[in-house]
mmCIF file of C-alpha atoms in Angstrom:
data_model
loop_
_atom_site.group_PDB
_atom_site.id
_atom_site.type_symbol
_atom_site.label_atom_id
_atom_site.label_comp_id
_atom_site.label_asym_id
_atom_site.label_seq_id
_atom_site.Cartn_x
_atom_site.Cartn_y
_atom_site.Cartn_z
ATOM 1 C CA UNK R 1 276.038 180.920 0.430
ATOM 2 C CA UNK R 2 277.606 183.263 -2.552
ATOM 3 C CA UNK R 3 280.667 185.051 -1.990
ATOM 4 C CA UNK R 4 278.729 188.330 -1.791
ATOM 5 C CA UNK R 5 276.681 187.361 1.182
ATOM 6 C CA UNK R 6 279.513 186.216 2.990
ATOM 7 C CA UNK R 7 281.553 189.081 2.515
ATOM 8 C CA UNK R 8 278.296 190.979 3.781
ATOM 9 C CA UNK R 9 277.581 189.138 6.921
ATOM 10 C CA UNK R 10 281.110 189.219 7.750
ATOM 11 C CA UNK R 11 281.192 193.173 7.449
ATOM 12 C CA UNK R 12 278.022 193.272 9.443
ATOM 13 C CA UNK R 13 280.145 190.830 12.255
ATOM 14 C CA UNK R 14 283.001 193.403 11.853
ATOM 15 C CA UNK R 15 280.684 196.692 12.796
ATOM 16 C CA UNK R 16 278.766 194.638 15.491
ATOM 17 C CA UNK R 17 282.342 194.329 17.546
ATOM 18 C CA UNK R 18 283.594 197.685 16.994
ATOM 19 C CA UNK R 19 281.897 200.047 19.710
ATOM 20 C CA UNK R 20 280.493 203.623 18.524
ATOM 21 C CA UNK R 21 282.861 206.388 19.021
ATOM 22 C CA UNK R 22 281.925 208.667 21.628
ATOM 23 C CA UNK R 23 280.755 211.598 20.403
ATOM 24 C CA UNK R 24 282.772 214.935 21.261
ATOM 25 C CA UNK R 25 280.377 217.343 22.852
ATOM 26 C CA UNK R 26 279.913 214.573 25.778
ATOM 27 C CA UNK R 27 283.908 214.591 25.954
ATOM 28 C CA UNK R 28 283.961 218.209 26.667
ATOM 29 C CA UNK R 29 280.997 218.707 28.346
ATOM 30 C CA UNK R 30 281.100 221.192 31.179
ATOM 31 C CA UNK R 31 280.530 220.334 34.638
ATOM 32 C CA UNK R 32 276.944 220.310 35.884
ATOM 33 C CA UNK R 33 275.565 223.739 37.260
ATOM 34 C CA UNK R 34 273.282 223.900 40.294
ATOM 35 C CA UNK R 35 270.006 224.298 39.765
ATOM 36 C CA UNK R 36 269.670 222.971 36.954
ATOM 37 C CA UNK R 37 271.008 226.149 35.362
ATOM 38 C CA UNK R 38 273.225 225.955 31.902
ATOM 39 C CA UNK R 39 276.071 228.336 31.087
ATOM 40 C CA UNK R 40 274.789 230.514 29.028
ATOM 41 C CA UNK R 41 276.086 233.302 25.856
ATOM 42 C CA UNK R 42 272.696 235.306 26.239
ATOM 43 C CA UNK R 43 273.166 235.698 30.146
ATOM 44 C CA UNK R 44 276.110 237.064 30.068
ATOM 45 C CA UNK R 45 277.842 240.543 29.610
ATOM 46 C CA UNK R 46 279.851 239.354 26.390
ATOM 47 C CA UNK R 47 278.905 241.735 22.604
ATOM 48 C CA UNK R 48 279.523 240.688 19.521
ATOM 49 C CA UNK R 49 282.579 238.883 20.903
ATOM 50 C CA UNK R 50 283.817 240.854 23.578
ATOM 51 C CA UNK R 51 283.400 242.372 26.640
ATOM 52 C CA UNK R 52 284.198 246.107 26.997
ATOM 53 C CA UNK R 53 284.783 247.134 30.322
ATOM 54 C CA UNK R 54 284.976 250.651 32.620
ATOM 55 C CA UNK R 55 286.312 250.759 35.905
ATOM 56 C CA UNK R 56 284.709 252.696 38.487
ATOM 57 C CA UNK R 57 286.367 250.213 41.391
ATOM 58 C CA UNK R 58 289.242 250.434 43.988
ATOM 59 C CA UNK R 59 290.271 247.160 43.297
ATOM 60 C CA UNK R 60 292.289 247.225 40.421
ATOM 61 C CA UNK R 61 294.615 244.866 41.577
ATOM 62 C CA UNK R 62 291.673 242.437 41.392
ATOM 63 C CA UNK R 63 290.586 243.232 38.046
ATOM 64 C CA UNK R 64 293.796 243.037 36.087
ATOM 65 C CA UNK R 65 294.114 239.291 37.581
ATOM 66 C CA UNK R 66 290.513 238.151 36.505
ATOM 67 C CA UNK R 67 291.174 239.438 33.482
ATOM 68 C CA UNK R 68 294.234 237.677 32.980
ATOM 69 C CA UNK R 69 293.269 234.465 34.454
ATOM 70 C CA UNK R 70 289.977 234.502 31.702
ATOM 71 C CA UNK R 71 292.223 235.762 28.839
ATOM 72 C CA UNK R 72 295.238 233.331 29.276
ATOM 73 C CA UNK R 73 296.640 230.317 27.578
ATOM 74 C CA UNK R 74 293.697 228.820 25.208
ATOM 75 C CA UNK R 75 291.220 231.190 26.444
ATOM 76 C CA UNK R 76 290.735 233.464 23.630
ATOM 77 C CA UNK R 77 287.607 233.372 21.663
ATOM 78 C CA UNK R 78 286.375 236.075 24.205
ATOM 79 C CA UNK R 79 288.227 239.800 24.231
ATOM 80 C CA UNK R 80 288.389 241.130 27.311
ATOM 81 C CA UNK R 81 289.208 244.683 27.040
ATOM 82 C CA UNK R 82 288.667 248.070 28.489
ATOM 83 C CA UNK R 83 286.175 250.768 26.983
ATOM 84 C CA UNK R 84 287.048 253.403 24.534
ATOM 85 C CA UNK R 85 286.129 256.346 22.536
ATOM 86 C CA UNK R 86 283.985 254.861 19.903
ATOM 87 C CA UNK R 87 282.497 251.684 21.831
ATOM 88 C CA UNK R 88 280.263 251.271 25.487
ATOM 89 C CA UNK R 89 280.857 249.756 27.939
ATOM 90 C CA UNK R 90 279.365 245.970 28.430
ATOM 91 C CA UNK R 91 281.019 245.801 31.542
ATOM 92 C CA UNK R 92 281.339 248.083 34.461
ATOM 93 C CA UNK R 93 283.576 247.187 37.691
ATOM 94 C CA UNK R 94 282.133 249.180 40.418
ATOM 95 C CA UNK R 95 282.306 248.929 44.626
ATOM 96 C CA UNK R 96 279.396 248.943 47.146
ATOM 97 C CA UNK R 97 279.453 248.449 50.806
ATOM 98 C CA UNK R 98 276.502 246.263 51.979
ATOM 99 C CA UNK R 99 276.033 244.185 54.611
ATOM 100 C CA UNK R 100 272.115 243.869 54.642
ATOM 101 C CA UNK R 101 270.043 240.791 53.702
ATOM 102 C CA UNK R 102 270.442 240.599 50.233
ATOM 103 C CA UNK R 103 274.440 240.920 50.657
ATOM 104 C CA UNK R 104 274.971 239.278 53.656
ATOM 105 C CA UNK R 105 278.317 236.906 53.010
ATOM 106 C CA UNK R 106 278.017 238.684 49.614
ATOM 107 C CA UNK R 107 281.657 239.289 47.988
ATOM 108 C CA UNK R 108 280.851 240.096 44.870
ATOM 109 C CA UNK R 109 277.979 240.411 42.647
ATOM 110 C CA UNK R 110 277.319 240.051 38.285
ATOM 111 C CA UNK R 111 274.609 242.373 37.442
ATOM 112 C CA UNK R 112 273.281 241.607 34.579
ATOM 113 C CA UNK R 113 271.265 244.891 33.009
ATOM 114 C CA UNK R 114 269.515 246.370 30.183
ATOM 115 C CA UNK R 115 272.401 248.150 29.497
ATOM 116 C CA UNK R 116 275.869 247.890 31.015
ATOM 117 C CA UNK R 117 275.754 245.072 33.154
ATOM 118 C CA UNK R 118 277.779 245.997 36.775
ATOM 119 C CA UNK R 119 280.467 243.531 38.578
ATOM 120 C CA UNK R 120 280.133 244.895 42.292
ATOM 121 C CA UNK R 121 283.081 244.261 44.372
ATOM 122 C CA UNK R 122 281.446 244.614 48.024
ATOM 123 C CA UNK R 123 284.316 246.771 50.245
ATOM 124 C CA UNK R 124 282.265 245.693 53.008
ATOM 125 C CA UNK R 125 284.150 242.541 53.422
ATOM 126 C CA UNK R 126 286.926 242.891 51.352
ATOM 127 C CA UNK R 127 288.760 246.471 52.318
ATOM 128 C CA UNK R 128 292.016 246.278 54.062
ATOM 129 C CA UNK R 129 291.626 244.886 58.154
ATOM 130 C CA UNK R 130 288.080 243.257 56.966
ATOM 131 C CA UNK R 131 287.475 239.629 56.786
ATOM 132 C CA UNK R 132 288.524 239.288 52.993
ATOM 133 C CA UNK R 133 290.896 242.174 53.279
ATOM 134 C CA UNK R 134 293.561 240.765 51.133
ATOM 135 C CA UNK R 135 294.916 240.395 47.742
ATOM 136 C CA UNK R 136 294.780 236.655 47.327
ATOM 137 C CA UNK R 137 290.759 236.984 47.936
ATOM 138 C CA UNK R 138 289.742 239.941 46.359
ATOM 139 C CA UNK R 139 291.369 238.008 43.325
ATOM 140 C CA UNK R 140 289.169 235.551 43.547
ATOM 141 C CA UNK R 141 286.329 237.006 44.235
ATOM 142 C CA UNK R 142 286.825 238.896 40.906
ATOM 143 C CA UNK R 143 288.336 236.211 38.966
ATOM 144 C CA UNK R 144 284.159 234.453 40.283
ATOM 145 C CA UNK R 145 282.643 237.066 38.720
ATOM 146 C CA UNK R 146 283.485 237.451 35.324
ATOM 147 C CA UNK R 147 283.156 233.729 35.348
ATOM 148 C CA UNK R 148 279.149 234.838 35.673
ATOM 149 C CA UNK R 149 279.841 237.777 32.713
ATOM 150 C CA UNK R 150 281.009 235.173 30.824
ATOM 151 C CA UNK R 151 277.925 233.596 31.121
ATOM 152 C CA UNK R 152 278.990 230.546 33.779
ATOM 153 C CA UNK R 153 276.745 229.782 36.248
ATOM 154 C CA UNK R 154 277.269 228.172 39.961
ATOM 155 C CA UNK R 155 278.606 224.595 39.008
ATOM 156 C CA UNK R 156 277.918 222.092 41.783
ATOM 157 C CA UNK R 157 280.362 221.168 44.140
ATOM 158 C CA UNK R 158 279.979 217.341 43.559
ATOM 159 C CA UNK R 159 281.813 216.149 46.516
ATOM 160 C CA UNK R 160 284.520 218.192 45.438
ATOM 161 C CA UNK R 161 285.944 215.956 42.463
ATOM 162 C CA UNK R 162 285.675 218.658 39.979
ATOM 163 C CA UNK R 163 287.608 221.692 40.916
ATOM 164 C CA UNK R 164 286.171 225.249 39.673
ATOM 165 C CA UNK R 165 286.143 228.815 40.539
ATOM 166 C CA UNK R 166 282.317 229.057 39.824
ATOM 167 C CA UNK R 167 281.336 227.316 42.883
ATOM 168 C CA UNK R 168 279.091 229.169 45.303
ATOM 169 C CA UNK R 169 280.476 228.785 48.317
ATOM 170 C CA UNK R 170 283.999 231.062 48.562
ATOM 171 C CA UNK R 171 285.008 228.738 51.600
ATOM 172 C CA UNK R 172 284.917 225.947 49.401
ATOM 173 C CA UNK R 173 286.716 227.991 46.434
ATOM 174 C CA UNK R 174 289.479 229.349 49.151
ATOM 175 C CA UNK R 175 289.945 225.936 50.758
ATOM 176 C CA UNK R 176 290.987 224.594 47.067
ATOM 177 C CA UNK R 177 293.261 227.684 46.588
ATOM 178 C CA UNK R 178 291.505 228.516 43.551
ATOM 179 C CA UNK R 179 292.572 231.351 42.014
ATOM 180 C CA UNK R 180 291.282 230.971 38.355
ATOM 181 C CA UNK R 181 289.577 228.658 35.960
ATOM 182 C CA UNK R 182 290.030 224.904 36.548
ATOM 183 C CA UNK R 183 289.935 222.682 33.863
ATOM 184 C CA UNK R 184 286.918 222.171 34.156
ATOM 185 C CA UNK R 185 286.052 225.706 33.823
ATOM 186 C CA UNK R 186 288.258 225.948 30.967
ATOM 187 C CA UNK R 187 286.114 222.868 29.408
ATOM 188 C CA UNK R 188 283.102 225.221 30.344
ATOM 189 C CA UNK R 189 284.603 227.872 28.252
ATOM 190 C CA UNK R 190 285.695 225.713 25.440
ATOM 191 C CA UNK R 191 282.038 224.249 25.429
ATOM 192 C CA UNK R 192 280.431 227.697 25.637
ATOM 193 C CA UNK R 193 282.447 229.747 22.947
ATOM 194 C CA UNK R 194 284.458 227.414 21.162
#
């Protein structure tokens, strides 16, 4: 055998034994959403890079803390920021007080519309002396929500073993004590926007 096709079949034993790197879009995948759903940038209330928001809500309180909790730390390729003169609103925080079918156990509700999409807070169960009457799950009922104006669907609950705020179930979400994204979400977020 010449030296060449020695040196050749021992490269070839060399690249046999090293394993293939795993590629980095599996490493940061985001959690599975129910369904069958994906996270998505065209369901969601996010233009040209940011969401512009109006407040016609009570909950202010509630607001200020989603917002924080989706703008904080590395969370920054989306602007969160309120409406102004020379822009419209993607985003409008309103309240409703249902209790029928449709919003039965309902907190909160993305809207998704033709225009300015609508984040319902439902006063129905979460005004002062009602079930959810309290800061600590009004917050995350809103924080839930602009999860889905985001564009992040219901991820499944998997047993439990990966944390996130965009579970459907609030008892589950409350029995965590979540009050923002995970990092899961925040791999979610990372995957989704960059």
């Amino acid at each position: 055998m010449d030296d060449l096709a020695l040196a050749a079949a021992a490269a070839a034993v060399v690249l046999l034994a090293v394993p293939a790197p795993v590629p980095a879009a599996s490493v940061a995948a985001p959690h599975m959403c129910e369904g069958g759903a994906v996270d998505s940038r065209g369901r969601s209330s996010v233009d040209g890079g940011e969401i512009a928001w109006d407040d016609e809500s009570k909950f202010d309180d509630a607001r200020k803390h989603a917002i924080k909790v989706w703008t904080a730390g590395t969370l920054k390729q989306v602007k969160i920021k309120p409406d102004g003169a020379t822009s419209y609103a993607d985003l409008e925080w309103r309240d409703t007080s249902r209790t029928g079918t449709e919003w039965d156990n309902v907190y909160g509700k993305w809207d998704p519309n033709s225009g300015t999409d609508i984040l319902w807070m439902n006063r129905a169960y979460l005004d002062d002396r009602k079930a959810l009457g309290k800061d600590e799950h009004r917050r995350r009922v809103a924080a839930h929500e602009l999860g889905h104006a985001l564009g992040f669907c219901h991820k499944a609950y998997g047993y439990g073993q990966y944390p996130s705020v965009m579970w459907a179930e609030y008892d589950l979400i409350e029995g965590k004590r979540i009050n923002g994204p995970t990092s899961d979400d925040i791999k979610a977020y990372h995957a989704l926007w960059g």
